[in-house]
mmCIF file of C-alpha atoms in Angstrom:
data_model
loop_
_atom_site.group_PDB
_atom_site.id
_atom_site.type_symbol
_atom_site.label_atom_id
_atom_site.label_comp_id
_atom_site.label_asym_id
_atom_site.label_seq_id
_atom_site.Cartn_x
_atom_site.Cartn_y
_atom_site.Cartn_z
ATOM 1 C CA MET J 1 48.126 61.437 -156.438
ATOM 2 C CA SER J 2 46.808 64.427 -154.667
ATOM 3 C CA MET J 3 44.418 64.618 -152.075
ATOM 4 C CA ALA J 4 41.986 66.187 -154.544
ATOM 5 C CA GLU J 5 42.343 63.396 -156.586
ATOM 6 C CA ILE J 6 41.951 60.840 -154.335
ATOM 7 C CA ALA J 7 39.166 62.438 -152.381
ATOM 8 C CA ASP J 8 37.459 62.228 -156.245
ATOM 9 C CA ALA J 9 38.177 58.672 -156.579
ATOM 10 C CA CYS J 10 36.824 57.988 -153.304
ATOM 11 C CA GLY J 11 33.485 59.947 -154.423
ATOM 12 C CA PHE J 12 33.870 62.851 -152.721
ATOM 13 C CA GLU J 13 32.893 66.348 -154.280
ATOM 14 C CA ASN J 14 35.011 68.396 -151.835
ATOM 15 C CA ALA J 15 38.594 67.340 -150.772
ATOM 16 C CA ASN J 16 38.165 69.761 -147.659
ATOM 17 C CA TYR J 17 35.229 67.560 -146.411
ATOM 18 C CA PHE J 18 37.219 64.298 -147.138
ATOM 19 C CA THR J 19 39.983 65.721 -145.239
ATOM 20 C CA ARG J 20 38.154 66.068 -141.998
ATOM 21 C CA LEU J 21 36.408 62.929 -142.240
ATOM 22 C CA PHE J 22 39.537 61.044 -142.811
ATOM 23 C CA LYS J 23 40.941 63.273 -139.423
ATOM 24 C CA LYS J 24 37.820 62.103 -137.436
ATOM 25 C CA GLU J 25 38.295 58.582 -138.302
ATOM 26 C CA PHE J 26 41.672 57.979 -138.503
ATOM 27 C CA GLY J 27 43.432 60.449 -135.881
ATOM 28 C CA MET J 28 45.214 62.156 -138.395
ATOM 29 C CA THR J 29 45.119 63.530 -141.857
ATOM 30 C CA PRO J 30 45.589 61.713 -145.279
ATOM 31 C CA SER J 31 48.684 63.695 -146.201
ATOM 32 C CA GLN J 32 50.276 62.463 -142.640
ATOM 33 C CA PHE J 33 48.566 58.658 -143.478
ATOM 34 C CA GLN J 34 50.288 59.213 -147.039
ATOM 35 C CA LYS J 35 53.744 59.836 -145.224
ATOM 36 C CA MET J 36 53.505 56.678 -143.161
ATOM 37 C CA ILE J 37 53.243 54.320 -146.047
#
């Protein structure tokens, strides 16, 4: 699943905004998190 698809599924219209908020909350980008799991 792409980051844009994940952002959309979470209710975000802008994938870049989702990425910024995710990094602020979790200290890593969604891609970095995805590689861990």
